Each structure stands twice: as structure tokens, then as C-alpha cells.
Short mmCIF file of N, CA, C and O in Angstrom, two decimals:
data_model
loop_
_atom_site.label_atom_id
_atom_site.label_comp_id
_atom_site.label_asym_id
_atom_site.label_seq_id
_atom_site.Cartn_x
_atom_site.Cartn_y
_atom_site.Cartn_z
N MET A 1057 20.10 15.85 -5.34
CA MET A 1057 20.01 17.26 -4.13
C MET A 1057 18.40 17.55 -4.34
O MET A 1057 18.08 17.97 -3.32
N THR A 1058 17.77 17.36 -5.10
CA THR A 1058 16.58 17.85 -5.97
C THR A 1058 15.46 16.83 -4.76
O THR A 1058 14.40 17.35 -4.08
N GLU A 1059 15.72 15.96 -5.03
CA GLU A 1059 15.23 14.55 -3.79
C GLU A 1059 15.60 14.76 -2.09
O GLU A 1059 14.26 15.37 -1.46
N PHE A 1060 16.29 15.49 -2.19
CA PHE A 1060 16.97 16.22 -0.67
C PHE A 1060 15.88 17.54 -0.09
O PHE A 1060 15.07 17.95 0.70
N PHE A 1061 15.72 18.05 -1.26
CA PHE A 1061 14.96 19.43 -0.65
C PHE A 1061 13.20 19.06 -1.18
O PHE A 1061 13.05 19.33 0.09
N LEU A 1062 13.09 18.25 -1.69
CA LEU A 1062 11.77 18.01 -0.96
C LEU A 1062 11.10 17.22 0.01
O LEU A 1062 10.51 17.38 0.33
N THR A 1063 12.59 16.46 0.51
CA THR A 1063 12.45 16.02 1.39
C THR A 1063 11.95 16.77 3.14
O THR A 1063 11.32 16.26 3.73
N GLN A 1064 12.81 18.01 2.60
CA GLN A 1064 13.54 19.02 3.48
C GLN A 1064 12.05 19.94 4.01
O GLN A 1064 11.23 20.39 4.35
N ILE A 1065 11.56 19.89 2.80
CA ILE A 1065 10.02 20.49 2.17
C ILE A 1065 9.06 19.91 2.68
O ILE A 1065 8.25 20.70 3.92
N TYR A 1066 9.16 18.48 2.94
CA TYR A 1066 7.94 17.95 3.24
C TYR A 1066 8.25 17.96 4.91
O TYR A 1066 7.63 18.12 5.58
N PHE A 1067 9.38 17.72 5.57
CA PHE A 1067 9.78 18.24 6.69
C PHE A 1067 9.30 19.43 7.63
O PHE A 1067 8.30 19.27 8.35
N HIS A 1068 9.70 20.18 6.68
CA HIS A 1068 9.62 21.61 7.36
C HIS A 1068 7.61 22.18 7.55
O HIS A 1068 7.48 22.73 8.30
N THR A 1069 6.80 21.40 6.10
CA THR A 1069 5.53 21.64 5.98
C THR A 1069 4.99 21.22 7.29
O THR A 1069 4.41 21.42 7.90
N VAL A 1070 5.20 19.48 7.43
CA VAL A 1070 4.74 18.99 8.37
C VAL A 1070 5.48 19.51 9.78
O VAL A 1070 3.49 19.72 10.41
N ALA A 1071 6.06 20.00 10.00
CA ALA A 1071 6.58 20.45 11.73
C ALA A 1071 5.72 21.97 11.85
O ALA A 1071 5.10 21.84 12.81
N SER A 1072 5.34 22.41 10.93
CA SER A 1072 5.16 23.97 10.61
C SER A 1072 3.17 23.91 11.45
O SER A 1072 3.01 24.08 11.52
N MET A 1073 2.79 23.18 10.48
CA MET A 1073 1.73 22.46 10.36
C MET A 1073 1.10 22.27 11.82
O MET A 1073 0.19 22.53 12.73
N ILE A 1074 2.13 21.04 12.13
CA ILE A 1074 1.69 20.36 13.76
C ILE A 1074 2.40 21.47 15.03
O ILE A 1074 0.92 21.84 15.88
N VAL A 1075 2.52 22.82 14.80
CA VAL A 1075 3.35 24.04 15.80
C VAL A 1075 2.42 24.79 15.72
O VAL A 1075 1.43 25.16 16.41
N VAL A 1076 1.70 25.11 14.40
CA VAL A 1076 0.42 26.31 13.82
C VAL A 1076 -0.40 25.72 14.29
O VAL A 1076 -1.36 26.02 15.74
N GLY A 1077 -1.06 24.14 14.54
CA GLY A 1077 -2.11 23.65 14.45
C GLY A 1077 -2.42 22.88 16.53
O GLY A 1077 -3.61 23.69 16.95
N LEU A 1078 -1.15 23.06 16.76
CA LEU A 1078 -0.92 23.13 18.06
C LEU A 1078 -1.38 24.05 18.71
O LEU A 1078 -2.07 24.74 20.00
N CYS A 1079 -0.84 25.33 18.59
CA CYS A 1079 -1.23 26.77 18.95
C CYS A 1079 -2.36 27.20 19.04
O CYS A 1079 -3.02 27.58 19.75
N TRP A 1080 -2.82 26.93 17.76
CA TRP A 1080 -3.98 27.37 17.36
C TRP A 1080 -5.48 26.35 18.12
O TRP A 1080 -6.00 26.96 19.17
N GLY A 1081 -4.97 25.15 18.36
CA GLY A 1081 -5.44 24.21 19.37
C GLY A 1081 -5.64 24.85 20.86
O GLY A 1081 -6.73 24.98 21.63
N LEU A 1082 -4.56 25.32 21.59
CA LEU A 1082 -4.20 25.42 22.62
C LEU A 1082 -4.80 27.03 22.85
O LEU A 1082 -5.11 27.58 24.40
N SER A 1083 -5.27 27.95 21.82
CA SER A 1083 -5.52 29.53 22.25
C SER A 1083 -7.45 29.32 22.49
O SER A 1083 -7.77 30.25 22.96
N LYS A 1084 -7.98 27.90 21.86
CA LYS A 1084 -8.94 27.87 22.35
C LYS A 1084 -9.46 27.65 24.04
O LYS A 1084 -10.55 27.32 24.18
N THR A 1085 -8.29 27.52 25.06
CA THR A 1085 -8.79 26.74 26.07
C THR A 1085 -8.29 28.81 26.79
O THR A 1085 -6.64 29.26 26.60
N LEU A 1086 -9.08 29.20 27.22
CA LEU A 1086 -8.14 30.48 28.24
C LEU A 1086 -7.57 30.19 28.86
O LEU A 1086 -6.68 31.67 28.67
N LYS A 1087 -7.15 29.42 29.41
CA LYS A 1087 -6.49 29.21 30.62
C LYS A 1087 -4.75 29.08 30.10
O LYS A 1087 -3.91 29.50 30.73
N ILE A 1088 -4.47 28.59 29.00
CA ILE A 1088 -3.52 28.53 28.13
C ILE A 1088 -3.49 28.94 27.71
O ILE A 1088 -1.84 29.93 27.01
N GLN A 1089 -3.74 30.13 26.93
CA GLN A 1089 -4.15 31.38 25.86
C GLN A 1089 -2.68 32.43 26.15
O GLN A 1089 -2.28 32.56 24.86
N SER A 1090 -2.60 32.81 27.17
CA SER A 1090 -1.80 33.57 28.05
C SER A 1090 0.09 32.90 27.22
O SER A 1090 0.38 33.90 27.51
N GLN A 1091 -0.15 31.37 27.89
CA GLN A 1091 0.96 30.74 27.34
C GLN A 1091 1.71 30.12 26.16
O GLN A 1091 2.95 29.77 25.83
N ILE A 1092 0.69 30.61 25.04
CA ILE A 1092 0.82 29.96 22.97
C ILE A 1092 2.02 30.52 23.50
O ILE A 1092 3.33 29.93 22.84
N GLY A 1093 2.88 32.05 23.69
CA GLY A 1093 4.31 32.68 22.22
C GLY A 1093 5.34 31.93 23.23
O GLY A 1093 6.04 31.38 22.69
N PHE A 1094 5.01 31.21 25.04
CA PHE A 1094 6.35 30.88 24.90
C PHE A 1094 6.47 29.39 24.66
O PHE A 1094 7.33 29.14 24.59
N LEU A 1095 5.73 28.54 24.35
CA LEU A 1095 5.19 27.41 24.22
C LEU A 1095 5.59 27.59 22.47
O LEU A 1095 6.89 26.19 22.21
N TYR A 1096 5.05 28.36 21.88
CA TYR A 1096 6.18 28.53 20.93
C TYR A 1096 7.62 28.57 20.43
O TYR A 1096 8.10 28.07 19.77
N LEU A 1097 8.05 29.36 21.13
CA LEU A 1097 9.68 29.38 21.58
C LEU A 1097 10.21 28.18 21.94
O LEU A 1097 11.22 27.61 21.48
N PHE A 1098 9.45 27.52 23.07
CA PHE A 1098 10.00 26.07 23.29
C PHE A 1098 9.67 25.56 22.51
O PHE A 1098 10.55 24.49 22.04
N SER A 1099 9.26 25.36 21.12
CA SER A 1099 8.54 24.37 20.18
C SER A 1099 10.11 24.27 19.37
O SER A 1099 10.20 23.91 18.69
N LEU A 1100 10.49 25.39 19.00
CA LEU A 1100 11.51 25.98 18.21
C LEU A 1100 12.94 24.98 18.25
O LEU A 1100 12.91 24.34 17.40
N PRO A 1101 13.30 24.55 19.62
CA PRO A 1101 14.73 23.50 20.00
C PRO A 1101 14.28 22.20 19.24
O PRO A 1101 14.96 21.47 18.93
N ILE A 1102 12.96 21.88 20.37
CA ILE A 1102 12.09 20.71 19.99
C ILE A 1102 12.42 20.13 18.31
O ILE A 1102 12.68 19.18 17.52
N LYS A 1103 12.31 22.05 17.34
CA LYS A 1103 11.92 20.93 16.05
C LYS A 1103 13.05 21.08 15.55
O LYS A 1103 13.33 20.12 14.43
N MET A 1104 14.33 21.57 15.93
CA MET A 1104 15.86 21.87 15.75
C MET A 1104 16.13 20.30 15.89
O MET A 1104 17.01 19.72 15.07
N GLY A 1105 16.09 19.44 17.01
CA GLY A 1105 16.47 18.50 17.47
C GLY A 1105 15.37 17.79 16.50
O GLY A 1105 16.67 16.42 16.26
N PHE A 1106 14.52 17.53 16.14
CA PHE A 1106 14.25 16.65 14.84
C PHE A 1106 14.56 17.00 13.74
O PHE A 1106 14.75 16.13 12.97
N PHE A 1107 14.96 18.27 13.23
CA PHE A 1107 15.63 18.21 12.23
C PHE A 1107 17.43 17.17 12.43
O PHE A 1107 17.81 17.14 11.35
N TYR A 1108 18.02 17.81 13.30
CA TYR A 1108 19.02 16.93 13.46
C TYR A 1108 19.07 15.77 13.45
O TYR A 1108 19.93 14.64 12.73
N TYR A 1109 17.89 14.86 14.04
CA TYR A 1109 17.72 13.67 13.96
C TYR A 1109 17.32 12.57 12.33
O TYR A 1109 17.79 11.46 12.45
N PHE A 1110 16.57 13.58 12.27
CA PHE A 1110 16.31 13.18 10.88
C PHE A 1110 17.62 13.44 9.69
O PHE A 1110 17.37 12.85 7.94
N PHE A 1111 18.06 14.33 9.36
CA PHE A 1111 19.15 14.55 8.77
C PHE A 1111 20.28 14.91 9.41
O PHE A 1111 21.18 16.11 9.21
N PRO A 1112 20.80 13.96 9.86
CA PRO A 1112 22.07 14.11 10.58
C PRO A 1112 23.53 14.45 9.89
O PRO A 1112 24.56 14.72 10.04
N TYR A 1113 23.33 13.85 8.40
CA TYR A 1113 24.59 13.74 7.18
C TYR A 1113 24.46 15.42 7.45
O TYR A 1113 25.85 15.52 7.06
N LEU A 1114 24.00 16.65 7.72
CA LEU A 1114 24.06 17.25 7.10
C LEU A 1114 25.10 18.52 8.22
O LEU A 1114 26.07 19.86 7.54
N PHE A 1115 25.40 17.29 9.60
CA PHE A 1115 26.38 18.57 9.89
C PHE A 1115 27.63 17.31 10.58
O PHE A 1115 28.02 17.85 11.38
N GLU A 1116 28.18 16.71 9.56
CA GLU A 1116 29.08 16.08 9.63
C GLU A 1116 29.81 17.44 9.54
O GLU A 1116 29.92 18.12 8.65
N SER A 1117 31.17 17.04 9.88
CA SER A 1117 32.49 18.10 10.07
C SER A 1117 33.01 17.83 8.59
O SER A 1117 33.55 18.53 8.28
N SER A 1118 33.31 16.54 8.04
CA SER A 1118 33.80 16.53 7.07
C SER A 1118 33.31 17.28 5.30
O SER A 1118 33.20 17.10 4.09
N LEU A 1119 31.84 17.53 5.63
CA LEU A 1119 30.68 17.57 4.59
C LEU A 1119 31.13 19.08 4.74
O LEU A 1119 30.90 20.50 5.03
N SER A 1120 31.41 19.43 3.01
CA SER A 1120 31.60 20.53 2.74
C SER A 1120 30.39 20.56 1.04
O SER A 1120 30.64 20.19 0.10
N LEU A 1121 29.53 21.93 2.14
CA LEU A 1121 28.43 22.34 0.89
C LEU A 1121 28.86 23.10 -0.14
O LEU A 1121 29.52 24.25 0.26
N SER A 1122 28.62 23.96 -1.15
CA SER A 1122 28.20 24.40 -2.01
C SER A 1122 27.19 25.29 -1.64
O SER A 1122 26.21 25.74 -1.14
N ILE A 1123 27.19 27.02 -2.07
CA ILE A 1123 26.45 27.48 -1.63
C ILE A 1123 25.22 27.63 -1.59
O ILE A 1123 24.18 27.74 -1.76
N GLN A 1124 24.74 27.03 -3.34
CA GLN A 1124 23.77 26.52 -3.94
C GLN A 1124 22.63 25.39 -2.87
O GLN A 1124 21.67 25.76 -2.26
N GLN A 1125 24.11 24.69 -2.40
CA GLN A 1125 23.57 23.19 -1.46
C GLN A 1125 23.23 24.42 -0.02
O GLN A 1125 21.91 23.41 0.39
N LYS A 1126 24.24 24.87 0.83
CA LYS A 1126 23.39 25.96 1.76
C LYS A 1126 21.89 26.43 1.48
O LYS A 1126 21.20 26.69 2.52
N GLY A 1127 21.73 27.20 0.43
CA GLY A 1127 20.42 27.68 -0.11
C GLY A 1127 19.88 27.00 0.07
O GLY A 1127 18.76 26.97 0.56
N PHE A 1128 19.57 25.71 -0.85
CA PHE A 1128 18.57 24.64 -0.09
C PHE A 1128 18.69 24.04 0.70
O PHE A 1128 17.09 23.80 1.51
N ILE A 1129 19.80 24.21 2.22
CA ILE A 1129 19.04 24.28 3.59
C ILE A 1129 18.18 25.26 3.85
O ILE A 1129 17.01 25.21 4.42
N LEU A 1130 18.97 26.62 4.02
CA LEU A 1130 18.66 27.53 4.02
C LEU A 1130 17.30 28.36 4.28
O LEU A 1130 16.62 28.98 4.89
N PHE A 1131 16.77 28.00 2.99
CA PHE A 1131 15.08 28.70 2.20
C PHE A 1131 13.96 27.86 2.70
O PHE A 1131 13.62 28.95 3.62
N PRO A 1132 14.18 26.95 2.89
CA PRO A 1132 12.92 26.10 3.31
C PRO A 1132 12.43 26.94 5.04
O PRO A 1132 11.80 27.04 5.48
N LEU A 1133 14.18 26.63 5.26
CA LEU A 1133 14.45 26.71 6.99
C LEU A 1133 13.66 27.74 7.42
O LEU A 1133 12.73 28.61 8.34
N THR A 1134 13.85 29.34 6.42
CA THR A 1134 13.51 30.46 6.37
C THR A 1134 12.84 31.06 5.83
O THR A 1134 11.36 31.34 7.10
N PHE A 1135 11.81 29.82 5.28
CA PHE A 1135 10.66 30.28 5.06
C PHE A 1135 9.74 30.41 5.43
O PHE A 1135 8.36 30.56 6.15
N PHE A 1136 9.43 28.49 6.07
CA PHE A 1136 8.31 28.30 7.28
C PHE A 1136 8.18 28.59 8.62
O PHE A 1136 7.57 29.11 9.59
N LEU A 1137 10.23 29.23 8.79
CA LEU A 1137 10.11 30.02 10.30
C LEU A 1137 8.94 31.23 10.07
O LEU A 1137 8.66 31.69 10.86
N PHE A 1138 9.35 32.07 8.62
CA PHE A 1138 8.59 33.43 8.70
C PHE A 1138 7.08 32.79 8.80
O PHE A 1138 6.48 33.38 9.45
N PHE A 1139 7.16 32.11 8.01
CA PHE A 1139 5.03 31.32 8.23
C PHE A 1139 4.47 31.07 9.35
O PHE A 1139 3.63 31.66 10.24
N GLU A 1140 5.45 30.67 10.08
CA GLU A 1140 4.80 29.96 11.75
C GLU A 1140 4.81 31.46 12.62
O GLU A 1140 3.94 31.63 12.81
N VAL A 1141 5.80 32.21 12.40
CA VAL A 1141 5.65 33.38 12.96
C VAL A 1141 4.94 34.23 13.04
O VAL A 1141 3.47 35.13 13.39
N LEU A 1142 4.24 34.43 11.46
CA LEU A 1142 2.89 35.16 10.97
C LEU A 1142 1.95 33.97 11.61
O LEU A 1142 1.19 34.91 12.13
N MET A 1143 1.72 33.39 11.61
CA MET A 1143 0.57 32.38 11.84
C MET A 1143 0.12 32.60 13.79
O MET A 1143 -0.35 32.69 13.78
N VAL A 1144 1.37 32.42 14.26
CA VAL A 1144 1.19 32.31 15.52
C VAL A 1144 1.22 33.45 16.24
O VAL A 1144 0.29 34.62 16.85
N ALA A 1145 1.37 34.20 15.38
CA ALA A 1145 1.51 36.33 15.93
C ALA A 1145 -0.04 36.53 15.19
O ALA A 1145 -0.57 37.15 16.55
N LYS A 1146 -0.61 35.94 14.53
CA LYS A 1146 -2.28 36.18 14.09
C LYS A 1146 -2.85 35.19 15.26
O LYS A 1146 -4.12 36.11 15.56
N ILE A 1147 -2.84 34.41 15.77
CA ILE A 1147 -3.46 33.72 16.71
C ILE A 1147 -3.28 34.58 18.09
O ILE A 1147 -4.47 34.32 18.89
N LEU A 1148 -1.93 34.70 18.40
CA LEU A 1148 -1.76 35.76 19.78
C LEU A 1148 -2.77 36.83 19.41
O LEU A 1148 -2.99 37.72 20.42
N ASN A 1149 -2.84 37.47 18.41
CA ASN A 1149 -3.69 38.52 18.71
C ASN A 1149 -4.97 38.67 18.68
O ASN A 1149 -6.02 39.17 18.65
N GLN A 1150 -5.68 37.15 18.12
CA GLN A 1150 -7.27 36.80 18.47
C GLN A 1150 -7.46 37.42 19.86
O GLN A 1150 -6.95 37.22 20.82
N LYS A 1151 -9.02 38.25 19.84
CA LYS A 1151 -9.18 38.24 21.22
C LYS A 1151 -9.97 37.41 21.91
O LYS A 1151 -10.71 36.28 21.16
N PRO A 1152 -9.96 36.84 22.90
CA PRO A 1152 -9.92 35.75 23.82
C PRO A 1152 -11.58 36.01 23.91
O PRO A 1152 -12.66 36.67 24.00
N LYS A 1153 -12.40 34.40 23.82
CA LYS A 1153 -13.83 34.74 24.06
C LYS A 1153 -13.92 34.16 25.09
O LYS A 1153 -13.50 33.40 25.73
N ALA A 1154 -15.06 34.82 25.97
CA ALA A 1154 -15.64 34.81 26.58
C ALA A 1154 -16.40 33.07 26.70
O ALA A 1154 -17.25 33.36 26.46
N ASP A 1155 -16.11 31.91 28.19
CA ASP A 1155 -17.07 30.80 28.19
C ASP A 1155 -18.44 31.81 28.74
O ASP A 1155 -18.34 32.02 29.37
N ILE A 1156 -19.67 30.96 27.94
CA ILE A 1156 -20.94 30.91 28.82
C ILE A 1156 -21.26 30.21 30.31
O ILE A 1156 -20.71 28.88 29.29
#
């Protein structure tokens, strides 16, 4: 189970870095800066789809998980979701710079 936990942490780390990096990169263009929040909201279902693609066995109906195993799944998910929301909120609160 530890190997699965580390694999899941790597997945969430990479996915969060990609989402925050894209939001940060797109915030540098003034035309798209007002839509970054909406783009972030649309990135969440895409991230969940990739999670389902890489970990399909978690969604089997015959699988019964213990409380500890459910915690191993939910803790990284909530931690990185909180991290993403904080970083995107920080990006959205930045003042736009005028192009010279």
C-alpha cells in the first residue's frame, strides 16, 4: 500500500504543478488573465479523468477499502486541492501589469 501511496503522491504533485504552472503562465497575458479562474475550474474534471485513467482499480465495485486505505486516497487529494486553490487564488489576486 505504501507504493500505491507514493505513486498517488507523485501523480498529484505533477498534476498540481502543471495546473498551477499553466495558470501562472496564462496570467502573464492580459487578454486571458480574467478567465484563469474558469480555466482552473475546467482543469479539475480533466485531472479527475486522468486520475481515473491511471488508477482504474480504485473504482471497481467489488473493491472494499478499509478506513486507512480510504485515507491514503483522500489525504493527498485534499492536500493538493488545497494547495492548488491557494496558489491560483494568489495568482488571481496579482495586479495586472500594463504592457509598455
